[in-house]
Coordinates of C-alpha atoms in Angstrom, one line a residue:
X11 CA 23.0 -81.1 -32.4
X12 CA 24.3 -77.9 -30.8
X13 CA 22.8 -75.8 -33.6
X14 CA 19.4 -77.4 -33.1
X15 CA 19.5 -76.8 -29.3
X16 CA 20.6 -73.2 -29.9
X17 CA 17.8 -72.7 -32.4
X18 CA 15.1 -73.9 -30.0
X19 CA 16.6 -71.9 -27.2
X20 CA 16.7 -68.6 -29.2
X21 CA 13.3 -69.2 -30.7
X22 CA 11.6 -70.0 -27.3
X23 CA 13.2 -67.0 -25.7
X24 CA 12.2 -64.7 -28.6
X25 CA 8.6 -65.9 -28.5
X26 CA 8.5 -65.6 -24.7
X27 CA 10.1 -62.1 -24.6
X28 CA 7.8 -61.0 -27.4
X29 CA 4.7 -62.0 -25.4
X30 CA 6.0 -60.2 -22.3
X31 CA 6.5 -57.1 -24.4
X32 CA 2.7 -57.0 -24.9
X33 CA 1.7 -58.4 -21.5
X34 CA 3.9 -56.3 -19.2
X35 CA 2.1 -53.6 -17.3
X36 CA 5.2 -51.4 -17.0
X37 CA 6.3 -49.7 -20.3
X38 CA 9.9 -49.7 -19.1
X39 CA 9.8 -53.5 -18.6
X40 CA 8.2 -53.9 -22.0
X41 CA 11.1 -52.1 -23.7
X42 CA 13.6 -54.3 -21.8
X43 CA 11.8 -57.4 -23.0
X44 CA 11.9 -55.9 -26.5
X45 CA 15.7 -55.6 -26.2
X46 CA 15.8 -59.3 -25.2
X47 CA 13.7 -60.3 -28.2
X48 CA 16.0 -58.4 -30.5
X49 CA 19.1 -60.2 -29.1
X50 CA 17.4 -63.6 -29.5
X51 CA 16.4 -62.7 -33.1
X52 CA 20.0 -61.8 -33.8
X53 CA 21.0 -65.2 -32.5
X54 CA 18.6 -66.8 -34.9
X55 CA 20.0 -64.8 -37.8
X56 CA 23.5 -65.9 -36.9
X57 CA 22.4 -69.6 -37.0
X58 CA 20.8 -68.9 -40.4
X59 CA 24.1 -67.5 -41.7
X60 CA 22.9 -63.9 -42.0
X61 CA 25.4 -62.3 -39.7
X62 CA 24.9 -58.9 -41.3
X63 CA 21.2 -58.8 -40.3
X64 CA 22.2 -60.0 -36.9
X65 CA 24.6 -57.1 -36.4
X66 CA 21.9 -54.7 -37.7
X67 CA 19.5 -56.0 -35.1
X68 CA 22.1 -55.5 -32.3
X69 CA 23.6 -52.2 -33.4
X70 CA 20.6 -50.4 -34.9
X71 CA 17.6 -51.8 -33.1
X72 CA 19.1 -52.5 -29.7
X73 CA 21.8 -49.8 -29.7
X74 CA 19.6 -47.0 -31.1
X75 CA 15.9 -47.6 -31.5
X76 CA 15.2 -49.7 -28.3
X77 CA 17.4 -47.5 -26.1
X78 CA 15.7 -44.4 -27.5
X79 CA 12.3 -45.9 -26.6
X80 CA 13.6 -46.6 -23.1
X81 CA 14.8 -43.1 -22.6
X82 CA 11.5 -41.6 -23.9
X83 CA 9.4 -43.9 -21.7
X84 CA 11.5 -43.1 -18.6
X85 CA 11.5 -39.4 -19.2
X86 CA 7.7 -39.1 -19.9
X87 CA 5.2 -38.8 -17.2
X88 CA 3.0 -41.8 -18.2
X89 CA -0.5 -42.3 -16.7
X90 CA -0.6 -46.0 -16.3
X91 CA -4.4 -46.0 -15.7
X92 CA -5.0 -44.2 -18.9
X93 CA -2.6 -46.5 -20.7
X94 CA -4.4 -49.6 -19.6
X95 CA -7.8 -47.9 -20.5
X96 CA -6.4 -47.3 -24.0
X97 CA -5.2 -50.9 -24.3
X98 CA -8.7 -52.2 -23.4
X99 CA -10.3 -49.8 -25.9
X100 CA -8.0 -50.9 -28.8
X101 CA -8.1 -54.6 -27.8
X102 CA -10.7 -55.5 -30.6
X103 CA -8.6 -53.9 -33.2
X104 CA -5.5 -55.8 -32.0
X105 CA -7.4 -59.0 -32.0
X106 CA -8.5 -58.4 -35.6
X107 CA -4.9 -57.8 -36.7
X108 CA -3.9 -61.0 -34.9
X109 CA -6.5 -63.0 -36.7
X110 CA -5.5 -61.6 -40.1
X111 CA -1.8 -62.5 -39.4
X112 CA -2.9 -66.0 -38.4
X113 CA -4.9 -66.5 -41.5
X114 CA -1.9 -65.3 -43.6
X115 CA 0.4 -67.8 -41.9
X116 CA -2.1 -70.6 -42.5
X117 CA -2.4 -69.7 -46.2
X118 CA 1.4 -69.8 -46.5
X119 CA 1.5 -73.2 -44.8
X120 CA -1.2 -74.6 -47.0
X121 CA 0.4 -73.2 -50.2
X122 CA 3.7 -74.7 -49.1
X123 CA 2.2 -78.1 -48.6
X124 CA 0.5 -77.9 -52.0
X125 CA 3.7 -77.7 -53.9
X126 CA 7.0 -75.9 -54.2
X127 CA 7.0 -72.2 -54.8
X128 CA 8.5 -71.2 -58.1
X129 CA 11.0 -68.4 -57.6
X130 CA 12.7 -66.1 -60.1
X131 CA 16.1 -67.1 -61.4
X132 CA 19.0 -64.7 -61.0
X133 CA 20.4 -63.2 -64.2
X134 CA 24.0 -63.2 -62.9
X135 CA 24.3 -59.4 -62.7
X136 CA 24.5 -59.5 -58.9
X137 CA 26.9 -62.5 -58.7
X138 CA 28.5 -62.8 -55.2
X139 CA 32.2 -62.3 -54.6
X140 CA 34.0 -65.6 -54.4
X141 CA 35.6 -66.3 -51.1
X142 CA 33.9 -63.5 -49.3
X143 CA 31.1 -63.5 -46.6
X144 CA 27.6 -62.0 -46.7
X145 CA 28.7 -58.6 -45.3
X146 CA 31.3 -58.1 -48.0
X147 CA 28.9 -59.1 -50.7
X148 CA 26.2 -56.8 -49.4
X149 CA 28.7 -53.9 -49.2
X150 CA 29.8 -54.5 -52.7
X151 CA 26.2 -54.4 -54.0
X152 CA 25.3 -51.3 -52.0
X153 CA 28.3 -49.3 -53.1
X154 CA 28.3 -50.4 -56.8
X155 CA 24.9 -51.4 -58.2
X156 CA 22.6 -49.7 -55.7
X157 CA 24.8 -46.7 -54.8
X158 CA 22.2 -44.1 -56.0
X159 CA 19.4 -45.8 -54.0
X160 CA 21.7 -46.0 -51.0
X161 CA 22.5 -42.3 -51.2
X162 CA 18.8 -41.4 -51.8
X163 CA 17.9 -43.3 -48.6
X164 CA 20.6 -41.3 -46.7
X165 CA 19.2 -38.0 -48.1
X166 CA 15.6 -39.0 -47.0
X167 CA 16.9 -39.8 -43.5
X168 CA 18.8 -36.5 -43.3
X169 CA 15.7 -34.5 -44.4
X170 CA 13.6 -36.3 -41.8
X171 CA 16.2 -35.5 -39.1
X172 CA 16.3 -31.8 -40.1
X173 CA 12.5 -31.7 -40.2
X174 CA 12.2 -33.2 -36.7
X175 CA 14.7 -30.6 -35.3
X176 CA 12.8 -27.7 -37.0
X177 CA 9.4 -28.9 -35.8
X178 CA 10.6 -29.4 -32.2
X179 CA 12.6 -26.1 -32.0
X180 CA 11.1 -23.5 -29.8
X181 CA 12.4 -19.9 -29.3
X182 CA 13.0 -19.1 -25.7
X183 CA 11.0 -16.0 -24.7
X184 CA 12.3 -15.9 -21.1
X185 CA 13.9 -12.6 -20.1
X186 CA 17.5 -13.3 -19.2
X187 CA 19.1 -11.0 -16.7
X188 CA 22.5 -9.6 -17.7
X189 CA 25.3 -9.1 -15.2
X190 CA 26.5 -5.6 -14.4
X191 CA 30.2 -6.2 -13.8
X192 CA 30.9 -2.6 -12.8
X193 CA 28.1 -2.7 -10.2
X194 CA 29.4 -5.9 -8.8
X195 CA 32.9 -4.6 -8.5
X196 CA 31.8 -1.4 -6.8
X197 CA 29.8 -3.1 -4.1
X198 CA 31.4 -2.9 -0.6
X199 CA 31.8 -5.9 1.7
X200 CA 29.7 -4.2 4.4
X201 CA 26.8 -3.8 1.9
X202 CA 27.0 -7.4 0.8
X203 CA 25.7 -9.0 4.1
X204 CA 23.5 -7.8 6.9
X205 CA 23.6 -9.3 10.4
X206 CA 20.3 -9.9 12.1
X207 CA 19.8 -10.7 15.8
X208 CA 16.2 -11.8 16.1
X209 CA 14.6 -12.1 19.6
X210 CA 13.6 -15.5 20.9
X211 CA 10.2 -16.5 19.5
X212 CA 10.2 -13.9 16.8
X213 CA 11.0 -14.2 13.1
X214 CA 13.1 -12.0 10.8
X215 CA 11.4 -9.3 8.8
X216 CA 12.6 -9.2 5.2

């Protein structure tokens, strides 16, 4: 009973926060609602027994991606009028995408009611570790059977990171003044300051 109530709670909050991500006028508020949606999705994954995916949602998406979005949105000077104009301009395309997704969901529901879906049978080469959880089994597969694909994904991410740094790097052309230590040491105290006694109602000539 508690699991059912938790499921409906997380599901309703996820749908509500997802809708507020789109409907919020302030981009900062949209990112905050997105973080809430990720947390509720992580709760649903825990209820489904996929704690590894739940931790990925919290650590990767909330701790890195969503926080990065939040920093970028807060640092940029966003023209909200132009943003709303772009939303209205792209509204027909968004509605078309929503209709396509709705049709796909209806097709899945109809096919599911027509009969059970025949899935492939495992060959036993990726048998789970007995007595271990999902995280241990995923780690065993990543670092044994899929080690080369895992390393290849890491190399691709590293190359993309280096490319982003190279593309955003700009040489500073500003002329930087260098200190003259000998000149600073040779300056006398009486030459450092100059006392002015302006008359009343008159400024100081520089």
